[in-house]
Amino acid sequence: MAQINTCLKRTFTIFNIFFAIVGGVIISLALLAQFSTSFQEGGNLEGRVNGLFSLYIVGAIIMVLAILGAYGAHKESRVALIVFLVCMVLGCLVMFRYAVPVAVMRPQVEGMMEERFRMYLPLDENSENVKNMADNLQKTFHCCGLFSYNDWNNIPESCKCNPEEEEEGKCQTVSYRSYLLIFLSFQSLMERSTSIYTQTCFPIIMHYILLGFDIVLGVFFTLAILALLGMILSSVMIHQMRYPNRPPILLTVSTVLSTSPPKYEELYNSPPY
C-alpha cells in the first residue's frame, strides 16, 4: 500500500527532473567556459582549471542527488529520502556560505583586477606566457593593450587593423619610434605610423569576469532555493511514511471565515440522539 500522497510524489518527481536539468546546465556552462577560455597558449589562466573542475563536480553531484530523490519517491524508500534530505540541508548551507562572500566581493573585483594587470606592464618586458596571452587576447577581441597601446614599447602585429576595420571606424592612427639596424653596424631611429585598434582589452576582460561572477551568483542562489524546496518536499514525504494512517489536515476558507451560530439557534435546536 502506498504511503506517500500521489500528488506529492508527482510533484517531487517533477522537482527532481528540473534539478537534474540544472545539473546538466551547470556542466554545459563548464564546457562553454572551457572552450571560451582556451585562447591562451602554453598555459592556463590562474584558477581556471580549479574553477572548471568545481563546476563539473557540482553538476555531477546535482544529477546524482536528483536520481537518488526520484528513486526514493518512486520506491518509497525512507533511507534514500533521508539521505536526500541530509544532502539538501548541507547543500543549502554550503551555497549560502559561498554565495554571500562572492556577492560582497563583486563590487571590488574591477579595482583588484586593474591593480593586478598593471603589474604586467610594459608587456614587452614580461614573460613569454604573458606576451602570448596578450597577443591572443588582441587577436580574439580586436583590441590593443590592456589600458592603452602605450602598454607596448613596440606595438605588435596583433594590434594592427586591416583595411575593412579601418573603414568601420574601429581603428586609430598612432605614431611610434622604431629602431632599425642598417648595414649591421649603425642604428637609426625612425618615426613611423600605423593603424591600430581603438578598443583596449581590459574592459573586455572585465566584462567576461563580471559575467562569470553573475553566473556563479545565479547558480549559487538558484541551488540554495532548490535545496530549500527539496528539504521541504522530502521532509513531508518522510513524515507521511512515518505516520501513514494520520489523515491530512485540510483548511478551507469557509471553515476559517465561518461564524458560530447565534445563541438563540442553539437554544431551539434539539440535541441529537
C-alpha positions as a Python dict, from the first residue, in 0.01 Angstrom:
ca = {
    (1, 'M'): (0, 0, 0),
    (2, 'A'): (130, 342, -96),
    (3, 'Q'): (226, 558, 199),
    (4, 'I'): (300, 878, 9),
    (5, 'N'): (37, 1100, -146),
    (6, 'T'): (30, 1051, -524),
    (7, 'C'): (16, 1423, -598),
    (8, 'L'): (313, 1488, -369),
    (9, 'K'): (508, 1205, -531),
    (10, 'R'): (449, 1350, -879),
    (11, 'T'): (546, 1697, -760),
    (12, 'F'): (868, 1561, -612),
    (13, 'T'): (944, 1370, -933),
    (14, 'I'): (899, 1688, -1141),
    (15, 'F'): (1123, 1872, -895),
    (16, 'N'): (1398, 1613, -938),
    (17, 'I'): (1370, 1627, -1317),
    (18, 'F'): (1416, 2004, -1300),
    (19, 'F'): (1702, 1951, -1052),
    (20, 'A'): (1874, 1716, -1295),
    (21, 'I'): (1829, 1972, -1576),
    (22, 'V'): (2003, 2233, -1357),
    (23, 'G'): (2293, 1992, -1310),
    (24, 'G'): (2315, 1942, -1685),
    (25, 'V'): (2310, 2320, -1740),
    (26, 'I'): (2600, 2364, -1495),
    (27, 'I'): (2804, 2100, -1680),
    (28, 'S'): (2722, 2274, -2010),
    (29, 'L'): (2836, 2608, -1867),
    (30, 'A'): (3162, 2444, -1759),
    (31, 'L'): (3215, 2312, -2113),
    (32, 'L'): (3135, 2655, -2259),
    (33, 'A'): (3376, 2824, -2019),
    (34, 'Q'): (3645, 2572, -2102),
    (35, 'F'): (3620, 2640, -2476),
    (36, 'S'): (3580, 3017, -2440),
    (37, 'T'): (3893, 3048, -2222),
    (38, 'S'): (4109, 2814, -2428),
    (39, 'F'): (4259, 3104, -2628),
    (40, 'Q'): (4573, 3105, -2411),
    (41, 'E'): (4864, 2907, -2544),
    (42, 'G'): (5133, 2748, -2334),
    (43, 'G'): (4947, 2756, -2003),
    (44, 'N'): (4625, 2803, -1815),
    (45, 'L'): (4473, 3110, -1660),
    (46, 'E'): (4521, 3110, -1285),
    (47, 'G'): (4235, 2928, -1113),
    (48, 'R'): (4078, 2827, -1446),
    (49, 'V'): (4134, 2454, -1402),
    (50, 'N'): (4012, 2454, -1041),
    (51, 'G'): (3701, 2653, -1131),
    (52, 'L'): (3608, 2427, -1423),
    (53, 'F'): (3672, 2116, -1215),
    (54, 'S'): (3444, 2252, -940),
    (55, 'L'): (3165, 2317, -1191),
    (56, 'Y'): (3191, 1963, -1328),
    (57, 'I'): (3182, 1816, -976),
    (58, 'V'): (2883, 2029, -868),
    (59, 'G'): (2687, 1938, -1183),
    (60, 'A'): (2759, 1568, -1139),
    (61, 'I'): (2660, 1574, -769),
    (62, 'I'): (2332, 1750, -852),
    (63, 'M'): (2242, 1490, -1113),
    (64, 'V'): (2324, 1203, -873),
    (65, 'L'): (2108, 1363, -600),
    (66, 'A'): (1823, 1410, -845),
    (67, 'I'): (1838, 1041, -936),
    (68, 'L'): (1851, 948, -566),
    (69, 'G'): (1547, 1163, -486),
    (70, 'A'): (1346, 1026, -778),
    (71, 'Y'): (1436, 671, -676),
    (72, 'G'): (1337, 734, -313),
    (73, 'A'): (998, 876, -416),
    (74, 'H'): (925, 602, -669),
    (75, 'K'): (1024, 315, -440),
    (76, 'E'): (909, 497, -125),
    (77, 'S'): (1249, 429, 29),
    (78, 'R'): (1285, 610, 361),
    (79, 'V'): (1664, 564, 363),
    (80, 'A'): (1703, 724, 19),
    (81, 'L'): (1478, 1015, 116),
    (82, 'I'): (1663, 1072, 445),
    (83, 'V'): (1998, 1076, 260),
    (84, 'F'): (1847, 1319, 8),
    (85, 'L'): (1719, 1541, 291),
    (86, 'V'): (2059, 1549, 465),
    (87, 'C'): (2231, 1637, 136),
    (88, 'M'): (1979, 1916, 74),
    (89, 'V'): (2043, 2064, 420),
    (90, 'L'): (2420, 2053, 371),
    (91, 'G'): (2391, 2185, 15),
    (92, 'C'): (2174, 2479, 121),
    (93, 'L'): (2423, 2577, 393),
    (94, 'V'): (2721, 2544, 157),
    (95, 'M'): (2553, 2750, -117),
    (96, 'F'): (2475, 3039, 117),
    (97, 'R'): (2823, 3008, 274),
    (98, 'Y'): (2990, 3077, -63),
    (99, 'A'): (2725, 3296, -229),
    (100, 'V'): (2734, 3573, 33),
    (101, 'P'): (3115, 3637, 15),
    (102, 'V'): (3101, 3633, -368),
    (103, 'A'): (2819, 3889, -366),
    (104, 'V'): (3015, 4110, -124),
    (105, 'M'): (3336, 4083, -327),
    (106, 'R'): (3183, 4156, -669),
    (107, 'P'): (3192, 4542, -648),
    (108, 'Q'): (3562, 4527, -556),
    (109, 'V'): (3670, 4297, -840),
    (110, 'E'): (3741, 4564, -1102),
    (111, 'G'): (3982, 4758, -879),
    (112, 'M'): (4160, 4440, -774),
    (113, 'M'): (4199, 4320, -1132),
    (114, 'E'): (4320, 4659, -1256),
    (115, 'E'): (4587, 4670, -987),
    (116, 'R'): (4699, 4319, -1075),
    (117, 'F'): (4708, 4373, -1452),
    (118, 'R'): (4913, 4691, -1416),
    (119, 'M'): (5187, 4478, -1264),
    (120, 'Y'): (5235, 4318, -1610),
    (121, 'L'): (5328, 4649, -1777),
    (122, 'P'): (5511, 4704, -2002),
    (123, 'L'): (5400, 4389, -2179),
    (124, 'D'): (5719, 4358, -2389),
    (125, 'E'): (5932, 4316, -2079),
    (126, 'N'): (5720, 4043, -1923),
    (127, 'S'): (5740, 3665, -1963),
    (128, 'E'): (5664, 3485, -2287),
    (129, 'N'): (5342, 3343, -2142),
    (130, 'V'): (5211, 3692, -2062),
    (131, 'K'): (5306, 3823, -2406),
    (132, 'N'): (5143, 3524, -2577),
    (133, 'M'): (4829, 3571, -2369),
    (134, 'A'): (4815, 3941, -2458),
    (135, 'D'): (4867, 3864, -2828),
    (136, 'N'): (4589, 3604, -2825),
    (137, 'L'): (4355, 3844, -2647),
    (138, 'Q'): (4424, 4116, -2904),
    (139, 'K'): (4369, 3878, -3196),
    (140, 'T'): (4049, 3734, -3049),
    (141, 'F'): (3879, 4054, -2931),
    (142, 'H'): (4039, 4303, -3175),
    (143, 'C'): (4183, 4525, -2904),
    (144, 'C'): (4525, 4676, -2835),
    (145, 'G'): (4697, 4687, -2497),
    (146, 'L'): (4538, 4634, -2159),
    (147, 'F'): (4475, 5001, -2082),
    (148, 'S'): (4640, 5173, -2381),
    (149, 'Y'): (4860, 5095, -2679),
    (150, 'N'): (5139, 5250, -2470),
    (151, 'D'): (5141, 4924, -2273),
    (152, 'W'): (5372, 4803, -2552),
    (153, 'N'): (5713, 4953, -2618),
    (154, 'N'): (5693, 4809, -2969),
    (155, 'I'): (5338, 4769, -3098),
    (156, 'P'): (5288, 4405, -3209),
    (157, 'E'): (5117, 4285, -3525),
    (158, 'S'): (4814, 4166, -3325),
    (159, 'C'): (4728, 4533, -3255),
    (160, 'K'): (4717, 4637, -3617),
    (161, 'C'): (4391, 4680, -3811),
    (162, 'N'): (4304, 4556, -4155),
    (163, 'P'): (4158, 4794, -4418),
    (164, 'E'): (3799, 4674, -4361),
    (165, 'E'): (3817, 4756, -3989),
    (166, 'E'): (3965, 5096, -4068),
    (167, 'E'): (3660, 5177, -4281),
    (168, 'E'): (3431, 5071, -3994),
    (169, 'G'): (3594, 5326, -3762),
    (170, 'K'): (3737, 5072, -3518),
    (171, 'C'): (4095, 5193, -3560),
    (172, 'Q'): (4320, 5486, -3483),
    (173, 'T'): (4646, 5600, -3639),
    (174, 'V'): (4935, 5643, -3397),
    (175, 'S'): (5300, 5733, -3434),
    (176, 'Y'): (5578, 5544, -3263),
    (177, 'R'): (5952, 5517, -3276),
    (178, 'S'): (6122, 5215, -3422),
    (179, 'Y'): (6489, 5119, -3419),
    (180, 'L'): (6620, 4978, -3745),
    (181, 'L'): (6958, 4811, -3789),
    (182, 'I'): (7130, 4939, -4102),
    (183, 'F'): (7427, 4756, -4252),
    (184, 'L'): (7458, 4564, -3927),
    (185, 'S'): (7666, 4847, -3781),
    (186, 'F'): (7457, 5162, -3745),
    (187, 'Q'): (7134, 5206, -3555),
    (188, 'S'): (6892, 5472, -3671),
    (189, 'L'): (6579, 5599, -3503),
    (190, 'M'): (6283, 5635, -3734),
    (191, 'E'): (5939, 5781, -3677),
    (192, 'R'): (5663, 5553, -3808),
    (193, 'S'): (5284, 5549, -3800),
    (194, 'T'): (5041, 5259, -3805),
    (195, 'S'): (4670, 5190, -3767),
    (196, 'I'): (4577, 5002, -3450),
    (197, 'Y'): (4259, 4904, -3268),
    (198, 'T'): (4100, 5181, -3064),
    (199, 'Q'): (3944, 4943, -2814),
    (200, 'T'): (4162, 4833, -2521),
    (201, 'C'): (4150, 4481, -2380),
    (202, 'F'): (4094, 4540, -2009),
    (203, 'P'): (3724, 4646, -2037),
    (204, 'I'): (3655, 4335, -2244),
    (205, 'I'): (3830, 4115, -1988),
    (206, 'M'): (3632, 4276, -1705),
    (207, 'H'): (3306, 4223, -1893),
    (208, 'Y'): (3365, 3848, -1903),
    (209, 'I'): (3496, 3835, -1545),
    (210, 'L'): (3187, 4016, -1411),
    (211, 'L'): (2966, 3798, -1629),
    (212, 'G'): (3132, 3496, -1469),
    (213, 'F'): (3062, 3640, -1122),
    (214, 'D'): (2696, 3695, -1212),
    (215, 'I'): (2665, 3341, -1343),
    (216, 'V'): (2826, 3199, -1028),
    (217, 'L'): (2595, 3405, -805),
    (218, 'G'): (2293, 3295, -1005),
    (219, 'V'): (2399, 2931, -976),
    (220, 'F'): (2462, 2959, -600),
    (221, 'F'): (2130, 3123, -514),
    (222, 'T'): (1932, 2902, -755),
    (223, 'L'): (2083, 2590, -598),
    (224, 'A'): (2017, 2725, -248),
    (225, 'I'): (1648, 2785, -329),
    (226, 'L'): (1616, 2443, -493),
    (227, 'A'): (1784, 2278, -194),
    (228, 'L'): (1540, 2455, 39),
    (229, 'L'): (1245, 2336, -170),
    (230, 'G'): (1389, 1983, -176),
    (231, 'M'): (1419, 1992, 203),
    (232, 'I'): (1051, 2081, 241),
    (233, 'L'): (923, 1819, -6),
    (234, 'S'): (1141, 1536, 125),
    (235, 'S'): (1053, 1623, 487),
    (236, 'V'): (680, 1600, 410),
    (237, 'M'): (728, 1267, 233),
    (238, 'I'): (928, 1122, 522),
    (239, 'H'): (658, 1244, 762),
    (240, 'Q'): (388, 1070, 556),
    (241, 'M'): (587, 747, 555),
    (242, 'R'): (633, 765, 932),
    (243, 'Y'): (264, 833, 1001),
    (244, 'P'): (80, 668, 710),
    (245, 'N'): (-260, 649, 885),
    (246, 'R'): (-273, 1009, 1005),
    (247, 'P'): (-533, 1198, 800),
    (248, 'P'): (-414, 1514, 629),
    (249, 'I'): (-511, 1849, 780),
    (250, 'L'): (-730, 2043, 540),
    (251, 'L'): (-813, 2407, 595),
    (252, 'T'): (-1087, 2558, 385),
    (253, 'V'): (-1179, 2921, 351),
    (254, 'S'): (-1537, 2858, 456),
    (255, 'T'): (-1425, 2688, 779),
    (256, 'V'): (-1187, 2967, 873),
    (257, 'L'): (-1425, 3252, 791),
    (258, 'S'): (-1750, 3099, 913),
    (259, 'T'): (-1903, 3242, 1232),
    (260, 'S'): (-2052, 3046, 1516),
    (261, 'P'): (-2434, 3007, 1514),
    (262, 'P'): (-2639, 3258, 1712),
    (263, 'K'): (-2728, 3175, 2072),
    (264, 'Y'): (-3099, 3159, 2002),
    (265, 'E'): (-3042, 2883, 1743),
    (266, 'E'): (-2853, 2680, 1999),
    (267, 'L'): (-3147, 2709, 2240),
    (268, 'Y'): (-3411, 2595, 1991),
    (269, 'N'): (-3212, 2320, 1820),
    (270, 'S'): (-3297, 1985, 1965),
    (271, 'P'): (-2997, 1778, 2072),
    (272, 'P'): (-2914, 1478, 1852),
    (273, 'Y'): (-2992, 1128, 1990),
}
